[in-house]
Tab-separated table of C-alpha atoms in Angstrom:
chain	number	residue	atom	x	y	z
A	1	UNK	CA	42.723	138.545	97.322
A	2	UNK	CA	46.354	139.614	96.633
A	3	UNK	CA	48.466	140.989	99.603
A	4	UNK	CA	48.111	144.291	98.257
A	5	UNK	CA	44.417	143.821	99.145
A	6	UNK	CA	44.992	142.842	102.866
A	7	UNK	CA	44.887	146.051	105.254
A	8	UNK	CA	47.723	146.350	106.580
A	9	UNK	CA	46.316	147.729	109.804
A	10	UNK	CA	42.773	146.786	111.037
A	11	UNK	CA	41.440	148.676	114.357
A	12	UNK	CA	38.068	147.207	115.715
A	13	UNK	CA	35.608	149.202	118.084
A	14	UNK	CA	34.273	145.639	120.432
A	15	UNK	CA	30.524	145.995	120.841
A	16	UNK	CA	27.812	144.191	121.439
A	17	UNK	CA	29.076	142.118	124.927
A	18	UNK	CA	26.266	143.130	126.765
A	19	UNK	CA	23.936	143.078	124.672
A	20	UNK	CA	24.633	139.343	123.572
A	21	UNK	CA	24.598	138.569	127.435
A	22	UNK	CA	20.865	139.942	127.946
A	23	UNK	CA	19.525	138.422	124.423
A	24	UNK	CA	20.627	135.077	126.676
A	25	UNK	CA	19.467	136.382	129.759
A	26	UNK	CA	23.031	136.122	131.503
A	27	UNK	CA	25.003	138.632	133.496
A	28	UNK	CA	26.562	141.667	131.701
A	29	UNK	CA	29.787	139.945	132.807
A	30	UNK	CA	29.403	137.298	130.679
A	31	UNK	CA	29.320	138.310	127.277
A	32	UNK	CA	32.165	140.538	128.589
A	33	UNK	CA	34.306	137.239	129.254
A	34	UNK	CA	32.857	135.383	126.270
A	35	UNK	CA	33.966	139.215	124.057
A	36	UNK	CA	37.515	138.874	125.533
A	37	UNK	CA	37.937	134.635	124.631
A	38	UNK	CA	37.427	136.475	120.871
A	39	UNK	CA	40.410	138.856	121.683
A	40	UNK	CA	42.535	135.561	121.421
A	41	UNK	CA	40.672	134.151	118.657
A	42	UNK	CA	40.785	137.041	116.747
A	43	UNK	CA	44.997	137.976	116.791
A	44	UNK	CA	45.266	134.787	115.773
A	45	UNK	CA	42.790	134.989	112.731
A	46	UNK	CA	45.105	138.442	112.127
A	47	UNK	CA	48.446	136.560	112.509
A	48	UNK	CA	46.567	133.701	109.601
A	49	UNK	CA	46.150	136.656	107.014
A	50	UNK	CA	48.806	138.638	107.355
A	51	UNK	CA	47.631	141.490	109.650
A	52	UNK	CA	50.805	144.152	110.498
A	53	UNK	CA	49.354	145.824	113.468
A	54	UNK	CA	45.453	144.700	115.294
A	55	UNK	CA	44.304	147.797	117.540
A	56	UNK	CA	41.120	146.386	119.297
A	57	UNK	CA	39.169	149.327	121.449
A	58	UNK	CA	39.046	147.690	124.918
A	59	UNK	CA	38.149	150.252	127.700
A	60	UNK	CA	37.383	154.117	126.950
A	61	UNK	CA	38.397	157.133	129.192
A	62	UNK	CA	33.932	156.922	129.497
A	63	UNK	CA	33.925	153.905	130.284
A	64	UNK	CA	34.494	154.617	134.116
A	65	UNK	CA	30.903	155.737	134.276
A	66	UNK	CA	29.490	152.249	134.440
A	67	UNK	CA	28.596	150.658	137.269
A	68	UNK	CA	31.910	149.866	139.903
A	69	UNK	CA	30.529	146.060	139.610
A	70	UNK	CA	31.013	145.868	136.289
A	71	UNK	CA	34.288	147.720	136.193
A	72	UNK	CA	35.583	145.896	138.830
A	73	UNK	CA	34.412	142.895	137.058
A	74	UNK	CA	35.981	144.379	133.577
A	75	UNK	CA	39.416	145.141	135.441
A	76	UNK	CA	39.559	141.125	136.423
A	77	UNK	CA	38.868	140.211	133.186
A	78	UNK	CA	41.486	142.223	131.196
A	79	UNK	CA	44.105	140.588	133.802
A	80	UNK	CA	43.366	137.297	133.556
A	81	UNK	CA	43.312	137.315	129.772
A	82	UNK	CA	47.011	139.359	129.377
A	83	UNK	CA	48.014	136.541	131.442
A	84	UNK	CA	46.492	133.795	129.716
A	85	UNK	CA	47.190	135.171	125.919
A	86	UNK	CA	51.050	135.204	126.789
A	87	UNK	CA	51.445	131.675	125.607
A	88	UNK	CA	49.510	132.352	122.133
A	89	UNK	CA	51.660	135.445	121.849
A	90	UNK	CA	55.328	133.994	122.088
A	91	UNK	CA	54.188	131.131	119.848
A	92	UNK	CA	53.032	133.396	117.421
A	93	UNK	CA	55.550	136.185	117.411
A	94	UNK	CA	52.892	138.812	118.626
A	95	UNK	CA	53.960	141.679	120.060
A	96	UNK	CA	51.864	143.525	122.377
A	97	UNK	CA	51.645	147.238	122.752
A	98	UNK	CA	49.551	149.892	124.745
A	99	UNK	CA	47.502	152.909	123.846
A	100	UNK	CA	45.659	154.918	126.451
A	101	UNK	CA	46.635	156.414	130.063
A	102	UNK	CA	47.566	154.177	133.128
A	103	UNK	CA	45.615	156.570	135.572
A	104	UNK	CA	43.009	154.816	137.435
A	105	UNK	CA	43.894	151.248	136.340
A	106	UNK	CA	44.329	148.810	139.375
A	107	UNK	CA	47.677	148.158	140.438
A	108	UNK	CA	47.272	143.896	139.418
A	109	UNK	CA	46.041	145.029	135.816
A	110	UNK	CA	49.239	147.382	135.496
A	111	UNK	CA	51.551	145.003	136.319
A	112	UNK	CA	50.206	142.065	133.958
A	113	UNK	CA	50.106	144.822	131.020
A	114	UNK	CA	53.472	145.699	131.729
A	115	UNK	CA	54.712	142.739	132.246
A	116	UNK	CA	53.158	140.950	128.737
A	117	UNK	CA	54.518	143.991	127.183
A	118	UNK	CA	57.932	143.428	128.397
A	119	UNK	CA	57.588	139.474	127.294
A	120	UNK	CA	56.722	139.987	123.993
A	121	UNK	CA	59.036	143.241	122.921
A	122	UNK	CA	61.143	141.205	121.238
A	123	UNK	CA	58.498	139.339	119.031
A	124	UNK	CA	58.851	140.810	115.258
A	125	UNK	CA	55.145	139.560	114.135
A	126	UNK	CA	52.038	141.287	113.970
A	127	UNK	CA	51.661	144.373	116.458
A	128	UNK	CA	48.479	143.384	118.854
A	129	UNK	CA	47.814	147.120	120.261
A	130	UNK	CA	45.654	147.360	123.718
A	131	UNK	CA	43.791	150.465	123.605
A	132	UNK	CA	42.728	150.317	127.615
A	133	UNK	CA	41.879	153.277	129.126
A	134	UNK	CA	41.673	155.300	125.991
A	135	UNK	CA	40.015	158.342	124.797
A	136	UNK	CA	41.161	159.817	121.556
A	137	UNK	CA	40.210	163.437	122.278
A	138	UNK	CA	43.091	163.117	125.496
A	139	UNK	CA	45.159	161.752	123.236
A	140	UNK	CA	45.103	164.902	120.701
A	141	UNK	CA	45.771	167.319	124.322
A	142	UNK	CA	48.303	164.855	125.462
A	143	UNK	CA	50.611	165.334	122.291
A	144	UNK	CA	49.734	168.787	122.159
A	145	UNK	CA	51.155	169.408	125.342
A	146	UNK	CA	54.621	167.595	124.538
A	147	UNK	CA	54.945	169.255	121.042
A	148	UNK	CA	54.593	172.923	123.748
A	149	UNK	CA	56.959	171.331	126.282
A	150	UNK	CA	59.459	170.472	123.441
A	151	UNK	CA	59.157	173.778	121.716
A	152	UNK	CA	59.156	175.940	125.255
A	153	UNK	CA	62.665	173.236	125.563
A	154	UNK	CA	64.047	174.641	122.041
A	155	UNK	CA	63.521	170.784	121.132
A	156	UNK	CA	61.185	171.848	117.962
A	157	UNK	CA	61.057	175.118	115.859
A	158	UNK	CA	57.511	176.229	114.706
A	159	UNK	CA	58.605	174.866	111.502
A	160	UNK	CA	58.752	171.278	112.432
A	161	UNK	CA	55.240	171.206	113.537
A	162	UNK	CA	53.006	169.285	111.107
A	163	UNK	CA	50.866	166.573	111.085
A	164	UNK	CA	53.957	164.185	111.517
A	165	UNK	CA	55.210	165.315	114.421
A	166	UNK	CA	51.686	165.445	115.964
A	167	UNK	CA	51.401	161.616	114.971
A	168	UNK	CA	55.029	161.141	116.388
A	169	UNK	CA	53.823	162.400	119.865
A	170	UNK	CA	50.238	160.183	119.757
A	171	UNK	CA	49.544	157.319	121.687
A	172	UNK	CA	49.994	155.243	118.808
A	173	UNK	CA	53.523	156.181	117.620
A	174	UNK	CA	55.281	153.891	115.484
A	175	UNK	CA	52.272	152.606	114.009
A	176	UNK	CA	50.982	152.624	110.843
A	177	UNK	CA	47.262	154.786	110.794
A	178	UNK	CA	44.636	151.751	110.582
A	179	UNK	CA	43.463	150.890	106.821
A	180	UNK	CA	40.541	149.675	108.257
A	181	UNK	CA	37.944	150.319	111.274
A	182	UNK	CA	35.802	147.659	112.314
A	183	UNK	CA	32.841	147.935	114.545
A	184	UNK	CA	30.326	145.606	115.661
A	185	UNK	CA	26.943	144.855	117.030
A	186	UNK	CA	25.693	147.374	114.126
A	187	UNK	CA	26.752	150.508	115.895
A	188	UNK	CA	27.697	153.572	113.693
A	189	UNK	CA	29.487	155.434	115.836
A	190	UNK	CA	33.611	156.529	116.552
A	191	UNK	CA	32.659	157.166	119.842
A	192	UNK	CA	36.530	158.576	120.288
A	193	UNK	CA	38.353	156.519	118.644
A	194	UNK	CA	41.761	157.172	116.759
A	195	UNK	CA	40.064	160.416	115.670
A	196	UNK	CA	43.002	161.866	113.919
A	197	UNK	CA	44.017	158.315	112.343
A	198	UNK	CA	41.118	156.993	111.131
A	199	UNK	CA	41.296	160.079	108.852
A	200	UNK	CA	41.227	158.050	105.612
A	201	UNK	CA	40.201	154.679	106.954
A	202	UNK	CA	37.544	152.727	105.574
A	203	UNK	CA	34.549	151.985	108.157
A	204	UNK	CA	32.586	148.516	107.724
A	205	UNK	CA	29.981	147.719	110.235
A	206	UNK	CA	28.843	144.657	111.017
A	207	UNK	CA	25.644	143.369	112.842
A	208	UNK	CA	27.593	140.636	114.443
A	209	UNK	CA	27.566	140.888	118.352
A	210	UNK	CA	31.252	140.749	119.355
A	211	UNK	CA	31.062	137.572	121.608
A	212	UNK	CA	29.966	135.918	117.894
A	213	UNK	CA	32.741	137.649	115.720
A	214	UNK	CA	34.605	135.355	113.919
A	215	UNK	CA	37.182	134.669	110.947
A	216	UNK	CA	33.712	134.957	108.403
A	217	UNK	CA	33.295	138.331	109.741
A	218	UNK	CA	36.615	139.145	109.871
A	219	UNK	CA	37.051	137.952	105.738
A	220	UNK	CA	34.078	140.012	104.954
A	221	UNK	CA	35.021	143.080	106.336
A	222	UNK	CA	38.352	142.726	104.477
A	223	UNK	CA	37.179	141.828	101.401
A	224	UNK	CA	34.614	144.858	101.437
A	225	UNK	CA	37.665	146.979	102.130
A	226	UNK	CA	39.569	145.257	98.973
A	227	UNK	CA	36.804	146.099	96.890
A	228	UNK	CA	36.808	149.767	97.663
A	229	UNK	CA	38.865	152.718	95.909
A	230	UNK	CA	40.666	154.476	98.302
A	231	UNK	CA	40.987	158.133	97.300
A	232	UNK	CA	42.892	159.633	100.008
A	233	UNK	CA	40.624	163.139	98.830
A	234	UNK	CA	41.391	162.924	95.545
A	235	UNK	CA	39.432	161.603	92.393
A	236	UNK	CA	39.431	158.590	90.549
A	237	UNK	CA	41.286	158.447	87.500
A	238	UNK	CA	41.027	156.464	84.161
């Protein structure tokens, strides 16, 4: 593959944890902790192919609806691993970023997000984007509701409202709209995810349980997406 061929942006929906934990007869919790040593794994397999910008879907707005046990056990998790990725991070120039809302995350988890986010703002490498506590369809309302506020504040003119200013006022300004979604654990699903910037991305699915996902998978999805045409709506040409 030429670099040309390498999506420059690569979002992954992570399924498949608990799943992989009751196929071994183990706590829900575990293939959640095994899913987030992958996290790590995974940036770095980015950072080795020349990845810009690595959104990985951690925690939806729906996800609050599981079991307190497991959410408690969840919020743990994501702490001890935005601690313990820090190191991995500075080494390799990875600079961590945040899409979703802060409302309802514990106070611990909010200050080790902020905190690796503050570490690594300087880093110039690939863009590792958290999307924790995130629901795309919130998203859409949220920057909806600042484009109002900045008209009703003579900010904006009706005129200056297209789709780049809605993209400028998303969650995930700044960043290039993924070339590529990912999801495992053979799901076929968004289930509200990046709805307006997955637009023209290319979906590959992949049986492969999260906790299992590796640098094979990773290659294969991005060498389906090399073999593609993207169209962008329009036809193919001779």
């Amino acid at each position: 593959m030429t670099i040309e061929q390498i999506p420059r942006h690569i979002a992954i929906i992570m399924d498949g944890n608990g799943r992989w934990a009751q196929n071994r007869k183990l706590p829900r919790l575990e293939g959640h902790r095994r899913g987030g040593k992958i996290v790590e794994k995974t940036a770095l397999d980015g950072v080795s192919l020349g990845i810009e910008s690595l959104t990985l879907y951690a925690f939806s707005t729906e996800n609050w609806k599981r079991p307190k046990a497991e959410i408690k056990g969840l919020m743990h998790l994501y702490s001890q691993y935005l601690v313990g990725i820090r190191p991995m991070m500075m080494k390799n120039n990875v600079r961590l970023v945040h899409i979703g809302t802060i409302e309802k995350l514990p106070d611990k988890l909010l200050r080790d997000l902020s905190e690796s986010i503050e570490m690594t703002a300087g880093n110039s490498g690939m863009v590792l984007a958290l999307a924790l506590n995130y629901g795309s369809r919130i998203e859409i309302v949220d920057a909806a509701k600042k484009i109002a506020q900045q008209y009703k504040d003579g900010k904006l003119s009706l005129e200056d409202i297209d789709e780049q200013c809605m993209s400028d006022n998303l969650y995930t300004a700044g960043l290039h709209d993924p070339d590529l979604l990912i999801r495992t654990a053979n799901e076929k699903r968004i289930s509200n995810f990046l709805l307006w910037q997955i637009s023209y991305s290319e979906f590959y699915v992949t049986e492969t349980y999260w906790p299992d996902f590796g640098k094979e998978d990773l290659e294969k999805a991005i060498v389906a997406y090399a073999n593609r045409a993207r169209r962008f709506g329009s036809i193919k040409t001779k």
